[in-house]
């Protein structure tokens, strides 16, 4: 028994010695990375499918496609964001729908009305093509997970909104607000819901959460005095609108004019 203990003790010392020797040896050598090799593994549609996996996911894919291709409404004309200098048919439609449907939620929760809606030109990711409008259409137009929010802004920030639109020179989706661009590139005759802008009044502006956080350099939203998240995705706003109408009618009213 005594011999066994002495053997175990010797073995432990030997292991410690080897460990220290290895550490000291490595610390005295400098290892430098001299070469990196890689190989590209392309993933294409021609890549062979695994029959077992394909068989498993097919029912789910078919179910999703059936839901996405469900016809909700009809569009008599193609709406896109590239036809118009200061406003577009699809942009005006988006802003109108967000204002109207968002107002229903906002009024029921806060007993207040949304005064105007401002979205961003770049947020519209596809056209609304002529023909049947489906759930897939809504996903293509608005693929992001953005929520509709309402911000309380003073009249001064409404002036900043007009200045931003003029400065950016893009047809930003706008609803509930009209104005004229003067020859000196300032906004005049600003109307909110048909009434002259009151600098001292608080207005409730609908937008998406990305812009509310300063996206697309819309820094004026950071000056809001209150913020209400409606927990209503813009894509779902579109889907609900399509479900409620037989025919998608594009707004024709002029919202921004030039002198």
Coordinates of C-alpha atoms in Angstrom, one line a residue:
X1 CA 0.0 0.0 0.0
X2 CA 2.9 2.3 0.9
X3 CA 4.6 1.5 -2.5
X4 CA 1.3 2.3 -4.3
X5 CA 1.1 5.7 -2.7
X6 CA 4.7 6.5 -3.5
X7 CA 4.0 5.4 -7.2
X8 CA 1.0 7.6 -7.4
X9 CA 2.9 10.5 -6.0
X10 CA 5.7 10.1 -8.4
X11 CA 3.2 9.8 -11.3
X12 CA 1.5 13.1 -10.3
X13 CA 4.9 14.9 -10.1
X14 CA 5.8 13.5 -13.6
X15 CA 2.5 14.8 -15.1
X16 CA 3.1 18.2 -13.5
X17 CA 6.7 18.2 -14.9
X18 CA 5.5 17.4 -18.5
X19 CA 2.8 20.1 -18.3
X20 CA 5.3 22.8 -17.2
X21 CA 7.8 21.7 -19.8
X22 CA 5.1 21.9 -22.6
X23 CA 4.0 25.4 -21.4
X24 CA 7.6 26.7 -21.3
X25 CA 8.4 25.2 -24.7
X26 CA 5.4 26.9 -26.3
X27 CA 6.0 30.2 -24.7
X28 CA 9.5 30.3 -26.2
X29 CA 8.3 29.8 -29.7
X30 CA 6.6 32.4 -31.9
X31 CA 3.8 31.1 -34.1
X32 CA 2.7 33.2 -37.0
X33 CA -0.2 32.7 -39.3
X34 CA 1.3 32.4 -42.8
X35 CA -1.5 31.1 -44.9
X36 CA -5.3 30.7 -45.0
X37 CA -7.0 28.4 -47.4
X38 CA -10.7 28.3 -48.2
X39 CA -13.0 26.8 -50.7
X40 CA -16.3 28.3 -52.0
X41 CA -19.3 26.0 -51.7
X42 CA -22.0 27.5 -53.9
X43 CA -25.6 27.1 -52.9
X44 CA -27.9 27.3 -56.0
X45 CA -31.4 26.2 -56.9
X46 CA -29.8 23.3 -58.8
X47 CA -28.4 21.9 -55.5
X48 CA -29.9 18.5 -55.1
X49 CA -32.8 18.3 -52.6
X50 CA -33.0 15.8 -49.9
X51 CA -36.1 13.8 -50.6
X52 CA -36.8 13.1 -46.9
X53 CA -36.6 16.8 -45.9
X54 CA -38.6 17.9 -49.0
X55 CA -41.3 15.4 -48.1
X56 CA -41.4 16.7 -44.5
X57 CA -41.7 20.4 -45.3
X58 CA -44.0 20.2 -48.4
X59 CA -47.3 20.2 -46.5
X60 CA -46.2 23.3 -44.6
X61 CA -45.0 25.1 -47.7
X62 CA -48.2 24.3 -49.6
X63 CA -50.2 25.6 -46.7
X64 CA -48.2 28.9 -46.5
X65 CA -48.4 29.4 -50.3
X66 CA -52.2 28.8 -50.2
X67 CA -52.5 31.5 -47.6
X68 CA -50.2 33.9 -49.4
X69 CA -52.0 33.5 -52.7
X70 CA -55.5 34.0 -51.3
X71 CA -57.1 36.8 -53.4
X72 CA -58.2 39.7 -51.2
X73 CA -59.1 42.4 -53.7
X74 CA -58.6 43.7 -57.2
X75 CA -56.4 46.5 -58.5
X76 CA -57.6 48.1 -61.8
X77 CA -54.2 49.8 -62.4
X78 CA -50.6 49.3 -61.3
X79 CA -49.5 51.5 -58.5
X80 CA -45.8 52.2 -58.0
X81 CA -43.6 54.7 -56.2
X82 CA -41.7 56.0 -59.2
X83 CA -44.5 57.9 -60.9
X84 CA -44.7 61.3 -59.3
X85 CA -42.4 64.1 -58.2
X86 CA -43.9 64.9 -54.8
X87 CA -46.4 62.1 -54.3
X88 CA -47.2 58.7 -55.8
X89 CA -50.3 56.8 -56.0
X90 CA -49.1 53.9 -53.9
X91 CA -47.5 56.2 -51.3
X92 CA -50.7 58.2 -50.9
X93 CA -52.7 55.0 -50.6
X94 CA -50.3 53.6 -48.0
X95 CA -50.4 56.8 -45.9
X96 CA -54.2 57.1 -46.2
X97 CA -54.7 53.5 -45.1
X98 CA -52.3 53.8 -42.2
X99 CA -54.1 57.0 -41.0
X100 CA -57.6 55.6 -41.4
X101 CA -57.0 52.2 -39.9
X102 CA -54.6 53.4 -37.3
X103 CA -57.0 56.0 -36.2
X104 CA -59.6 53.4 -35.4
X105 CA -57.2 51.8 -32.9
X106 CA -55.8 55.1 -31.6
X107 CA -59.3 56.5 -30.9
X108 CA -60.5 53.4 -29.1
X109 CA -57.4 53.4 -26.9
X110 CA -56.6 57.0 -26.3
X111 CA -59.9 58.8 -27.3
X112 CA -57.8 61.0 -29.7
X113 CA -57.6 61.3 -33.4
X114 CA -54.6 61.0 -35.7
X115 CA -54.0 64.2 -37.6
X116 CA -51.6 63.1 -40.3
X117 CA -49.4 60.2 -41.4
X118 CA -45.8 60.3 -42.8
X119 CA -44.0 57.3 -44.1
X120 CA -40.8 57.0 -46.1
X121 CA -40.4 56.5 -49.8
X122 CA -37.8 53.8 -49.4
X123 CA -40.0 51.7 -47.2
X124 CA -42.2 50.7 -50.1
X125 CA -40.4 47.7 -51.5
X126 CA -42.6 46.6 -54.5
X127 CA -45.3 47.8 -56.8
X128 CA -49.0 47.0 -56.4
X129 CA -49.6 45.3 -59.8
X130 CA -52.8 45.5 -61.8
X131 CA -54.9 42.4 -61.2
X132 CA -55.7 40.3 -58.2
X133 CA -54.3 41.5 -54.9
X134 CA -53.2 38.8 -52.5
X135 CA -51.7 38.5 -49.1
X136 CA -48.4 37.9 -50.9
X137 CA -48.8 41.3 -52.5
X138 CA -48.8 42.9 -49.0
X139 CA -45.7 41.0 -48.0
X140 CA -43.9 42.1 -51.1
X141 CA -44.8 45.8 -50.6
X142 CA -44.1 45.8 -46.9
X143 CA -41.7 42.9 -46.0
X144 CA -40.5 44.5 -42.8
X145 CA -41.8 43.9 -39.3
X146 CA -42.5 47.6 -38.6
X147 CA -45.2 48.6 -36.3
X148 CA -47.5 51.6 -36.7
X149 CA -46.8 54.2 -33.9
X150 CA -48.3 57.6 -33.1
X151 CA -46.2 60.5 -31.9
X152 CA -47.4 63.8 -30.3
X153 CA -45.6 66.7 -32.1
X154 CA -45.8 70.4 -31.7
X155 CA -46.5 72.7 -34.7
X156 CA -42.8 73.5 -35.0
X157 CA -42.1 69.8 -35.8
X158 CA -44.8 69.9 -38.5
X159 CA -42.8 72.7 -40.1
X160 CA -39.7 70.4 -39.9
X161 CA -41.7 67.7 -41.7
X162 CA -42.5 70.0 -44.6
X163 CA -38.9 71.2 -44.7
X164 CA -37.6 67.6 -44.7
X165 CA -39.9 66.6 -47.6
X166 CA -38.7 69.6 -49.6
X167 CA -35.0 69.0 -48.8
X168 CA -35.1 65.2 -49.6
X169 CA -36.9 65.8 -53.0
X170 CA -38.6 62.4 -52.8
X171 CA -42.3 61.6 -52.8
X172 CA -42.7 60.7 -49.2
X173 CA -46.1 59.0 -48.4
X174 CA -48.1 61.7 -46.7
X175 CA -51.8 61.9 -45.6
X176 CA -53.8 64.5 -43.7
X177 CA -51.4 67.3 -44.6
X178 CA -51.1 69.6 -47.6
X179 CA -48.8 72.5 -48.4
X180 CA -47.3 74.6 -51.2
X181 CA -43.6 74.8 -52.0
X182 CA -42.7 78.5 -52.5
X183 CA -40.1 79.7 -54.9
X184 CA -37.5 80.0 -52.1
X185 CA -38.0 76.2 -51.3
X186 CA -40.0 76.9 -48.1
X187 CA -43.4 75.5 -47.2
X188 CA -46.4 77.8 -47.2
X189 CA -50.2 77.4 -46.8
X190 CA -49.7 74.3 -44.6
X191 CA -53.0 72.7 -43.8
X192 CA -53.6 69.8 -41.4
X193 CA -57.0 68.1 -41.9
X194 CA -58.0 71.1 -44.0
X195 CA -57.2 73.7 -41.3
X196 CA -54.2 76.1 -41.1
X197 CA -51.2 74.9 -39.1
X198 CA -51.2 76.1 -35.5
X199 CA -47.6 76.3 -34.2
X200 CA -48.8 76.0 -30.6
X201 CA -51.0 73.0 -31.1
X202 CA -50.1 69.3 -30.5
X203 CA -50.6 67.1 -33.5
X204 CA -50.8 63.3 -33.5
X205 CA -48.7 61.9 -36.3
X206 CA -48.7 58.3 -37.4
X207 CA -45.6 56.7 -38.8
X208 CA -43.6 53.4 -38.4
X209 CA -41.3 52.6 -35.5
X210 CA -38.2 52.7 -37.7
X211 CA -38.8 56.3 -38.6
X212 CA -40.0 57.2 -35.1
X213 CA -36.5 56.2 -33.9
X214 CA -34.8 58.6 -36.3
X215 CA -34.6 56.4 -39.4
X216 CA -34.0 58.1 -42.7
X217 CA -32.8 61.1 -40.8
X218 CA -36.3 62.0 -39.6
X219 CA -34.8 63.5 -36.4
X220 CA -37.9 65.7 -35.7
X221 CA -39.7 62.6 -34.4
X222 CA -37.2 62.5 -31.5
X223 CA -38.8 65.8 -30.3
X224 CA -42.2 64.1 -29.7
X225 CA -43.8 64.6 -26.3
X226 CA -45.6 61.3 -26.3
X227 CA -45.3 58.0 -28.2
X228 CA -48.0 55.4 -28.7
X229 CA -47.2 52.0 -30.1
X230 CA -50.3 50.6 -31.7
X231 CA -48.8 47.1 -32.0
X232 CA -50.2 47.0 -35.5
X233 CA -47.8 46.0 -38.3
X234 CA -47.9 48.1 -41.4
X235 CA -48.2 44.9 -43.5
X236 CA -51.2 43.9 -41.5
X237 CA -52.7 47.3 -42.0
X238 CA -52.5 46.7 -45.7
X239 CA -53.9 43.2 -45.5
X240 CA -56.9 44.3 -43.4
X241 CA -57.5 47.1 -45.9
X242 CA -57.4 44.7 -48.9
X243 CA -59.9 42.4 -47.1
X244 CA -62.3 45.2 -46.6
X245 CA -62.5 46.5 -50.2
X246 CA -63.4 44.8 -53.4
X247 CA -61.4 47.3 -55.5
X248 CA -58.2 49.2 -54.6
X249 CA -58.8 52.8 -55.6
X250 CA -55.7 55.0 -55.7
X251 CA -56.1 58.6 -54.2
X252 CA -56.0 61.3 -56.9
X253 CA -56.0 64.4 -54.7
X254 CA -53.0 66.7 -54.9
X255 CA -51.2 67.1 -51.5
X256 CA -48.1 69.1 -52.4
X257 CA -48.0 71.8 -55.0
X258 CA -45.3 74.2 -56.3
X259 CA -45.6 77.9 -57.0

